[in-house]
Amino acid sequence: MKVRHKKSRTPISSALVALGVSLAGALGIAHAEVPALAWKATTSSPTPATAASNVSAFQSLCGTADGALASVADRNVKRQLEGAEIFAADELGFTLRAAGDPHVWPRAFSLAGGALDEEGLKKKVTTWMSGWSTLGVRRCGLAKGSKEDGTTVFSMVAIDALADMTSFPVTARVSQWITLEGKMLVPATAAKVVLLGPRGAPKTVIASLSGDKIKSTFSVDQPGQWLVQVLATVSTGPRPVLEAYVFAGVTPPTKFTRASVPGEDAGKEVKDDAEAVLKMLNTARIAEGQKALTRDSALDKLAKAHSDEMAKAKMVGHDVGTGDPAARIKAAGVKAKIAAENVASASSTQNAHRALWASPSHRTNMLSGDLGRVGVAVTKDADGRVWVTQLFSD
């Protein structure tokens, strides 16, 4: 059996988003224009830093201080103080790329109010940090700011670093050859690079993993925005560990624009979460010229068991629970020559669909013409987050 399995997670955008509260609305402030993004010339990590004095008491609660993460947290604070909305998940990731950081699945925590009590705030941060499992090296950036009327905003942006990237260019000439180099921070058995260019399907390019060193060379042969994703096989299975943007022959955007995703509106009126995920998936496939997948009850059962295991472990992975997709399919006696899996955790099924579509490796599975059947499952935890599994076969 040939197995392709990917995973993804949409980060928690902030505590306020989880509660469905807009800071601008809560404080009675008019919406403000978000300051222009200023892109770093290169993507690299880590960015050693020392926490600002007004947040240093919280640094030990969330991991090693990182300058790129702190700059994103600071931007989050300033935009909220000016009345703009807090970061949504996709904008959080995009802003992190502009700050020069390559790590995936960032999480952000934000609180606003009058004079924030330090001990109470520490308890809230500790509770939030205990709500997700760590794989890799925890890093975070902190920021706090206030208005003249006493309104204070505290923000934290955190990541789990499974790998680091050496200096990688943000801009390039069309058809320029680029070398990506990185270093794994956790044990890995394989690595590859997937490119998503301005047009066409994602494509995989050759990459090497020698010890903990990752290296790949490729060409950006179309003008426009490229997403470069490094996947590595770690203890929980294959997963994205690094991402970077390259803008070939164009200038990086100074403002985040939320582009529509094929299929994202297809599940809005569907009450059953798993059926909504399936409808979004198949609508996206049809929009991209592929046939709809047939839902398979045996694969559904396996997918549901896996979503339950991920929710219980508070971790997205293919090897969480009863083994990787190949082992689970074989143990269940399901006949399949080809198998693939996408897994995600998000605040909603629509956000999970958007996160999977945005990932080059996951989109490859979603649009594969070699796959004809799928099992879909969604488990919702006590906090309202959804844990999604898409288990594909031929």
Tab-separated table of C-alpha atoms in Angstrom:
chain	number	residue	atom	x	y	z
A	1	MET	CA	0.000	0.000	0.000
A	2	LYS	CA	1.337	3.394	-0.972
A	3	VAL	CA	0.652	5.911	1.782
A	4	ARG	CA	0.689	9.708	1.686
A	5	HIS	CA	-0.238	11.378	4.914
A	6	LYS	CA	-0.159	15.028	5.862
A	7	LYS	CA	-1.384	17.085	8.720
A	8	SER	CA	-2.171	20.639	9.628
A	9	ARG	CA	-3.560	22.709	12.385
A	10	THR	CA	-5.192	26.085	12.325
A	11	PRO	CA	-3.836	28.051	15.287
A	12	ILE	CA	-5.954	29.626	17.996
A	13	SER	CA	-6.085	33.230	16.875
A	14	SER	CA	-6.700	34.647	20.358
A	15	ALA	CA	-8.722	34.250	23.486
A	16	LEU	CA	-11.058	37.004	22.303
A	17	VAL	CA	-11.665	35.304	18.975
A	18	ALA	CA	-12.463	32.069	20.766
A	19	LEU	CA	-15.093	33.920	22.754
A	20	GLY	CA	-16.443	35.642	19.650
A	21	VAL	CA	-15.659	39.128	20.962
A	22	SER	CA	-14.318	41.952	18.829
A	23	LEU	CA	-12.064	44.254	20.805
A	24	ALA	CA	-13.204	47.271	18.795
A	25	GLY	CA	-16.828	46.459	19.555
A	26	ALA	CA	-16.154	45.658	23.208
A	27	LEU	CA	-14.396	48.967	23.780
A	28	GLY	CA	-16.688	51.042	21.605
A	29	ILE	CA	-13.829	52.112	19.302
A	30	ALA	CA	-14.195	52.803	15.593
A	31	HIS	CA	-12.281	50.480	13.267
A	32	ALA	CA	-8.832	51.733	12.275
A	33	GLU	CA	-6.539	51.142	9.337
A	34	VAL	CA	-3.879	48.537	10.022
A	35	PRO	CA	-0.332	49.895	9.514
A	36	ALA	CA	1.476	48.689	6.393
A	37	LEU	CA	3.495	45.487	6.644
A	38	ALA	CA	7.247	45.927	6.386
A	39	TRP	CA	8.814	42.661	5.204
A	40	LYS	CA	12.176	41.442	6.402
A	41	ALA	CA	14.636	40.855	3.564
A	42	THR	CA	15.163	37.235	4.583
A	43	THR	CA	13.391	34.460	6.477
A	44	SER	CA	15.455	32.844	9.230
A	45	SER	CA	15.278	31.568	12.789
A	46	PRO	CA	15.699	31.875	15.651
A	47	THR	CA	15.737	35.608	16.411
A	48	PRO	CA	17.275	35.845	19.911
A	49	ALA	CA	15.706	38.544	22.064
A	50	THR	CA	15.165	39.754	25.605
A	51	ALA	CA	11.621	40.395	26.764
A	52	ALA	CA	10.624	44.027	27.346
A	53	SER	CA	10.597	44.999	30.998
A	54	ASN	CA	6.796	45.365	31.153
A	55	VAL	CA	6.267	41.718	30.116
A	56	SER	CA	9.437	40.013	31.387
A	57	ALA	CA	7.560	38.481	34.330
A	58	PHE	CA	5.563	36.355	31.881
A	59	GLN	CA	8.411	35.111	29.674
A	60	SER	CA	9.151	31.964	31.644
A	61	LEU	CA	5.511	30.910	31.309
A	62	CYS	CA	5.610	30.610	27.543
A	63	GLY	CA	9.145	29.659	26.453
A	64	THR	CA	12.288	31.215	25.017
A	65	ALA	CA	12.032	34.861	23.945
A	66	ASP	CA	12.081	35.411	20.174
A	67	GLY	CA	12.330	38.802	18.475
A	68	ALA	CA	10.195	37.968	15.430
A	69	LEU	CA	7.383	36.634	17.616
A	70	ALA	CA	7.638	39.675	19.897
A	71	SER	CA	7.308	42.010	16.902
A	72	VAL	CA	4.101	40.248	15.831
A	73	ALA	CA	2.738	40.416	19.390
A	74	ASP	CA	3.574	44.135	19.461
A	75	ARG	CA	1.759	44.669	16.158
A	76	ASN	CA	-1.235	42.835	17.585
A	77	VAL	CA	-1.273	45.143	20.618
A	78	LYS	CA	-0.943	48.348	18.602
A	79	ARG	CA	-3.659	47.455	16.115
A	80	GLN	CA	-6.083	46.654	18.925
A	81	LEU	CA	-5.318	49.878	20.759
A	82	GLU	CA	-6.114	51.719	17.520
A	83	GLY	CA	-9.437	49.908	17.229
A	84	ALA	CA	-8.567	47.336	14.572
A	85	GLU	CA	-9.620	43.701	14.864
A	86	ILE	CA	-7.388	41.124	16.530
A	87	PHE	CA	-5.475	38.773	14.241
A	88	ALA	CA	-7.439	35.995	12.598
A	89	ALA	CA	-5.496	32.738	12.149
A	90	ASP	CA	-4.542	33.253	8.500
A	91	GLU	CA	-3.429	36.841	9.023
A	92	LEU	CA	-1.415	35.779	12.076
A	93	GLY	CA	0.590	33.331	9.969
A	94	PHE	CA	1.059	35.824	7.138
A	95	THR	CA	2.274	38.519	9.553
A	96	LEU	CA	4.739	36.056	11.053
A	97	ARG	CA	6.180	35.471	7.563
A	98	ALA	CA	6.552	39.224	7.052
A	99	ALA	CA	8.449	39.353	10.355
A	100	GLY	CA	10.900	36.808	8.938
A	101	ASP	CA	9.886	33.760	10.984
A	102	PRO	CA	9.408	30.371	9.210
A	103	HIS	CA	7.541	28.386	11.857
A	104	VAL	CA	4.110	26.896	11.301
A	105	TRP	CA	0.973	26.776	13.438
A	106	PRO	CA	1.525	29.942	15.506
A	107	ARG	CA	-0.840	30.565	18.394
A	108	ALA	CA	-1.809	33.938	19.827
A	109	PHE	CA	-3.335	34.930	23.137
A	110	SER	CA	-4.695	38.426	23.759
A	111	LEU	CA	-6.497	40.148	26.634
A	112	ALA	CA	-7.745	43.708	26.939
A	113	GLY	CA	-9.259	45.790	29.717
A	114	GLY	CA	-8.372	48.255	32.398
A	115	ALA	CA	-5.272	47.801	34.529
A	116	LEU	CA	-4.593	44.069	34.101
A	117	ASP	CA	-3.772	42.328	37.369
A	118	GLU	CA	-0.377	40.638	37.013
A	119	GLU	CA	-1.149	37.558	39.083
A	120	GLY	CA	-4.515	37.095	37.426
A	121	LEU	CA	-2.913	37.479	34.021
A	122	LYS	CA	-0.263	34.891	34.894
A	123	LYS	CA	-2.999	32.409	35.782
A	124	LYS	CA	-4.782	33.042	32.474
A	125	VAL	CA	-1.547	32.596	30.496
A	126	THR	CA	-0.704	29.388	32.375
A	127	THR	CA	-4.173	27.994	31.754
A	128	TRP	CA	-3.975	28.822	28.062
A	129	MET	CA	-0.513	27.287	27.679
A	130	SER	CA	-1.656	24.071	29.397
A	131	GLY	CA	-4.363	23.605	26.792
A	132	TRP	CA	-2.080	22.263	24.065
A	133	SER	CA	0.703	19.710	23.908
A	134	THR	CA	4.250	20.680	22.983
A	135	LEU	CA	6.414	19.083	20.334
A	136	GLY	CA	9.781	20.726	19.754
A	137	VAL	CA	11.194	23.890	21.328
A	138	ARG	CA	8.641	26.350	22.717
A	139	ARG	CA	9.331	29.997	21.787
A	140	CYS	CA	7.187	33.071	22.298
A	141	GLY	CA	7.019	36.822	22.013
A	142	LEU	CA	5.190	39.142	24.406
A	143	ALA	CA	3.941	42.714	24.240
A	144	LYS	CA	1.781	45.047	26.301
A	145	GLY	CA	0.555	48.562	25.653
A	146	SER	CA	-1.900	51.089	27.037
A	147	LYS	CA	-3.985	54.068	25.951
A	148	GLU	CA	-4.287	57.349	27.839
A	149	ASP	CA	-7.680	56.263	29.181
A	150	GLY	CA	-6.049	53.262	30.877
A	151	THR	CA	-7.137	50.620	28.371
A	152	THR	CA	-4.429	47.945	28.314
A	153	VAL	CA	-3.810	45.165	25.815
A	154	PHE	CA	-1.567	42.162	26.498
A	155	SER	CA	-0.596	39.841	23.636
A	156	MET	CA	1.471	36.670	23.335
A	157	VAL	CA	2.479	34.791	20.176
A	158	ALA	CA	3.927	31.292	20.612
A	159	ILE	CA	5.240	28.506	18.393
A	160	ASP	CA	6.740	25.047	18.751
A	161	ALA	CA	9.966	25.057	16.736
A	162	LEU	CA	10.701	21.640	15.218
A	163	ALA	CA	13.310	23.055	12.843
A	164	ASP	CA	15.138	26.290	12.064
A	165	MET	CA	15.912	27.927	8.726
A	166	THR	CA	19.060	29.744	7.677
A	167	SER	CA	18.850	33.001	5.713
A	168	PHE	CA	16.324	32.519	2.882
A	169	PRO	CA	15.447	35.350	0.449
A	170	VAL	CA	11.976	36.896	0.504
A	171	THR	CA	12.341	38.319	-3.029
A	172	ALA	CA	13.920	36.786	-6.133
A	173	ARG	CA	14.137	37.156	-9.885
A	174	VAL	CA	11.801	35.065	-12.020
A	175	SER	CA	13.537	31.743	-12.805
A	176	GLN	CA	16.156	32.343	-10.116
A	177	TRP	CA	17.523	29.218	-8.428
A	178	ILE	CA	17.253	29.334	-4.646
A	179	THR	CA	18.824	27.115	-2.004
A	180	LEU	CA	16.937	26.374	1.200
A	181	GLU	CA	18.871	25.142	4.219
A	182	GLY	CA	17.554	24.211	7.626
A	183	LYS	CA	18.263	22.254	10.776
A	184	MET	CA	15.917	19.845	12.548
A	185	LEU	CA	15.516	20.387	16.290
A	186	VAL	CA	13.747	17.055	16.837
A	187	PRO	CA	14.570	13.616	15.381
A	188	ALA	CA	13.367	13.160	11.790
A	189	THR	CA	13.619	10.285	9.334
A	190	ALA	CA	12.761	12.062	6.071
A	191	ALA	CA	12.192	15.533	4.627
A	192	LYS	CA	10.870	17.039	1.431
A	193	VAL	CA	9.938	20.456	0.046
A	194	VAL	CA	6.594	21.328	-1.548
A	195	LEU	CA	6.130	24.489	-3.630
A	196	LEU	CA	2.864	26.290	-4.290
A	197	GLY	CA	3.374	28.810	-7.073
A	198	PRO	CA	1.118	31.603	-8.356
A	199	ARG	CA	-0.620	29.149	-10.698
A	200	GLY	CA	-0.993	25.411	-11.024
A	201	ALA	CA	-0.961	22.526	-8.571
A	202	PRO	CA	1.585	22.154	-5.743
A	203	LYS	CA	4.756	20.355	-6.736
A	204	THR	CA	7.322	18.428	-4.729
A	205	VAL	CA	11.033	19.089	-5.250
A	206	ILE	CA	14.027	17.056	-4.175
A	207	ALA	CA	15.332	17.668	-0.668
A	208	SER	CA	17.995	15.959	1.388
A	209	LEU	CA	18.141	15.180	5.096
A	210	SER	CA	21.642	14.432	6.327
A	211	GLY	CA	21.699	14.021	10.081
A	212	ASP	CA	19.741	17.064	11.219
A	213	LYS	CA	20.555	19.163	8.115
A	214	ILE	CA	17.891	19.882	5.462
A	215	LYS	CA	18.818	21.170	1.995
A	216	SER	CA	16.921	21.765	-1.250
A	217	THR	CA	17.522	23.806	-4.408
A	218	PHE	CA	14.743	24.859	-6.768
A	219	SER	CA	13.678	27.540	-9.244
A	220	VAL	CA	10.801	30.017	-8.922
A	221	ASP	CA	9.874	29.995	-12.616
A	222	GLN	CA	6.690	32.110	-12.542
A	223	PRO	CA	6.224	35.740	-11.468
A	224	GLY	CA	4.250	36.191	-8.268
A	225	GLN	CA	3.931	34.798	-4.752
A	226	TRP	CA	5.385	31.361	-3.920
A	227	LEU	CA	4.799	29.405	-0.719
A	228	VAL	CA	7.657	27.069	0.179
A	229	GLN	CA	6.880	24.330	2.707
A	230	VAL	CA	9.280	21.887	4.342
A	231	LEU	CA	7.753	18.608	5.514
A	232	ALA	CA	9.562	16.232	7.850
A	233	THR	CA	8.646	12.844	9.268
A	234	VAL	CA	8.854	13.203	13.053
A	235	SER	CA	7.505	11.244	16.021
A	236	THR	CA	3.880	12.044	15.141
A	237	GLY	CA	4.313	11.339	11.419
A	238	PRO	CA	4.905	13.636	8.423
A	239	ARG	CA	4.099	17.285	9.134
A	240	PRO	CA	5.054	20.808	8.003
A	241	VAL	CA	7.968	22.152	10.021
A	242	LEU	CA	8.983	25.294	8.087
A	243	GLU	CA	7.349	27.696	5.633
A	244	ALA	CA	8.492	30.787	3.759
A	245	TYR	CA	7.233	33.096	1.033
A	246	VAL	CA	9.240	34.058	-2.033
A	247	PHE	CA	8.019	36.918	-4.221
A	248	ALA	CA	9.411	36.370	-7.716
A	249	GLY	CA	9.613	39.526	-9.802
A	250	VAL	CA	7.036	41.317	-7.628
A	251	THR	CA	7.077	43.407	-4.455
A	252	PRO	CA	5.781	41.805	-1.233
A	253	PRO	CA	2.327	43.120	-0.274
A	254	THR	CA	2.116	45.762	2.442
A	255	LYS	CA	-1.354	44.604	3.484
A	256	PHE	CA	-2.858	41.199	4.190
A	257	THR	CA	-5.754	40.317	1.889
A	258	ARG	CA	-7.998	37.378	2.736
A	259	ALA	CA	-8.532	35.492	-0.516
A	260	SER	CA	-11.550	33.238	-0.916
A	261	VAL	CA	-10.917	29.495	-0.861
A	262	PRO	CA	-12.744	27.096	-3.208
A	263	GLY	CA	-15.515	25.314	-1.331
A	264	GLU	CA	-15.348	27.346	1.880
A	265	ASP	CA	-18.993	28.454	1.713
A	266	ALA	CA	-20.389	25.057	0.701
A	267	GLY	CA	-20.829	23.783	4.258
A	268	LYS	CA	-22.456	26.852	5.813
A	269	GLU	CA	-26.001	25.485	5.834
A	270	VAL	CA	-24.969	21.915	6.723
A	271	LYS	CA	-25.675	21.024	10.365
A	272	ASP	CA	-23.508	17.887	10.534
A	273	ASP	CA	-19.843	18.908	10.844
A	274	ALA	CA	-18.427	15.898	9.001
A	275	GLU	CA	-20.887	16.347	6.151
A	276	ALA	CA	-19.927	20.034	5.979
A	277	VAL	CA	-16.240	19.122	5.668
A	278	LEU	CA	-17.043	16.629	2.911
A	279	LYS	CA	-19.140	19.170	1.023
A	280	MET	CA	-16.381	21.795	1.190
A	281	LEU	CA	-13.807	19.238	0.049
A	282	ASN	CA	-15.825	17.994	-2.908
A	283	THR	CA	-16.873	21.494	-3.965
A	284	ALA	CA	-13.199	22.499	-4.037
A	285	ARG	CA	-12.316	19.413	-6.089
A	286	ILE	CA	-15.024	20.078	-8.648
A	287	ALA	CA	-13.980	23.741	-8.894
A	288	GLU	CA	-10.448	22.579	-9.703
A	289	GLY	CA	-11.530	20.056	-12.342
A	290	GLN	CA	-11.497	16.886	-10.227
A	291	LYS	CA	-14.312	14.415	-9.573
A	292	ALA	CA	-16.092	14.398	-6.229
A	293	LEU	CA	-14.934	11.755	-3.755
A	294	THR	CA	-17.278	8.990	-2.577
A	295	ARG	CA	-17.779	8.833	1.169
A	296	ASP	CA	-16.848	5.414	2.593
A	297	SER	CA	-18.358	4.195	5.866
A	298	ALA	CA	-15.353	2.031	6.799
A	299	LEU	CA	-12.991	4.980	6.306
A	300	ASP	CA	-15.462	7.180	8.239
A	301	LYS	CA	-15.178	4.881	11.243
A	302	LEU	CA	-11.372	4.990	11.167
A	303	ALA	CA	-11.385	8.754	10.723
A	304	LYS	CA	-13.732	9.238	13.688
A	305	ALA	CA	-11.580	7.103	15.972
A	306	HIS	CA	-8.541	9.157	14.997
A	307	SER	CA	-10.244	12.520	15.522
A	308	ASP	CA	-11.275	11.331	18.987
A	309	GLU	CA	-7.681	10.343	19.782
A	310	MET	CA	-6.314	13.714	18.657
A	311	ALA	CA	-8.858	15.626	20.715
A	312	LYS	CA	-8.005	13.507	23.759
A	313	ALA	CA	-4.249	14.042	23.317
A	314	LYS	CA	-4.671	17.744	22.381
A	315	MET	CA	-2.259	17.133	19.516
A	316	VAL	CA	-2.616	16.874	15.765
A	317	GLY	CA	-0.738	13.935	14.294
A	318	HIS	CA	-0.979	10.791	12.220
A	319	ASP	CA	0.642	8.576	14.837
A	320	VAL	CA	-1.505	9.851	17.715
A	321	GLY	CA	-3.487	6.905	19.050
A	322	THR	CA	-3.480	3.554	17.233
A	323	GLY	CA	-0.752	4.029	14.635
A	324	ASP	CA	-0.250	5.737	11.293
A	325	PRO	CA	-2.871	5.661	8.500
A	326	ALA	CA	-1.398	2.579	6.822
A	327	ALA	CA	-1.464	0.604	10.074
A	328	ARG	CA	-5.017	1.681	10.881
A	329	ILE	CA	-6.332	0.843	7.421
A	330	LYS	CA	-4.611	-2.541	7.362
A	331	ALA	CA	-5.818	-3.458	10.859
A	332	ALA	CA	-9.392	-2.653	9.850
A	333	GLY	CA	-9.185	-4.887	6.785
A	334	VAL	CA	-9.981	-2.044	4.389
A	335	LYS	CA	-8.733	-2.762	0.884
A	336	ALA	CA	-6.693	0.097	-0.550
A	337	LYS	CA	-3.695	0.384	-2.854
A	338	ILE	CA	-3.213	4.075	-2.109
A	339	ALA	CA	-4.012	5.914	1.114
A	340	ALA	CA	-3.566	9.500	2.231
A	341	GLU	CA	-4.614	11.516	5.261
A	342	ASN	CA	-5.151	15.153	6.198
A	343	VAL	CA	-5.715	16.113	9.828
A	344	ALA	CA	-6.354	19.521	11.361
A	345	SER	CA	-7.585	21.335	14.445
A	346	ALA	CA	-9.347	24.689	14.193
A	347	SER	CA	-11.991	26.918	15.713
A	348	SER	CA	-14.481	25.843	13.028
A	349	THR	CA	-14.819	23.387	10.153
A	350	GLN	CA	-14.563	26.268	7.677
A	351	ASN	CA	-11.268	27.391	9.213
A	352	ALA	CA	-9.989	23.807	9.072
A	353	HIS	CA	-10.852	23.686	5.354
A	354	ARG	CA	-9.062	27.001	4.778
A	355	ALA	CA	-5.970	25.794	6.653
A	356	LEU	CA	-5.765	22.536	4.709
A	357	TRP	CA	-6.220	24.340	1.393
A	358	ALA	CA	-3.481	26.855	2.262
A	359	SER	CA	-0.966	24.073	2.870
A	360	PRO	CA	0.693	22.844	-0.359
A	361	SER	CA	1.057	19.260	0.842
A	362	HIS	CA	-2.519	19.001	2.090
A	363	ARG	CA	-3.926	20.566	-1.054
A	364	THR	CA	-2.106	17.881	-3.029
A	365	ASN	CA	-4.173	15.241	-1.226
A	366	MET	CA	-7.398	17.219	-1.570
A	367	LEU	CA	-7.008	17.465	-5.364
A	368	SER	CA	-5.357	14.122	-6.160
A	369	GLY	CA	-6.882	12.361	-9.161
A	370	ASP	CA	-5.593	9.001	-7.858
A	371	LEU	CA	-7.989	9.066	-4.905
A	372	GLY	CA	-11.673	8.141	-5.147
A	373	ARG	CA	-12.946	7.438	-1.619
A	374	VAL	CA	-12.774	9.374	1.635
A	375	GLY	CA	-13.709	8.992	5.266
A	376	VAL	CA	-14.456	12.233	7.100
A	377	ALA	CA	-14.815	12.860	10.831
A	378	VAL	CA	-15.023	15.831	13.171
A	379	THR	CA	-14.703	15.713	16.952
A	380	LYS	CA	-15.552	18.852	18.927
A	381	ASP	CA	-13.820	19.257	22.293
A	382	ALA	CA	-15.025	20.997	25.464
A	383	ASP	CA	-13.575	24.311	24.269
A	384	GLY	CA	-15.472	24.141	20.985
A	385	ARG	CA	-12.450	23.405	18.802
A	386	VAL	CA	-12.890	20.877	16.026
A	387	TRP	CA	-10.475	18.017	15.312
A	388	VAL	CA	-10.798	16.990	11.678
A	389	THR	CA	-9.653	13.865	9.865
A	390	GLN	CA	-9.862	13.250	6.105
A	391	LEU	CA	-8.796	9.675	5.325
A	392	PHE	CA	-8.469	9.058	1.563
A	393	SER	CA	-8.055	5.896	-0.522
A	394	ASP	CA	-8.214	4.883	-4.175
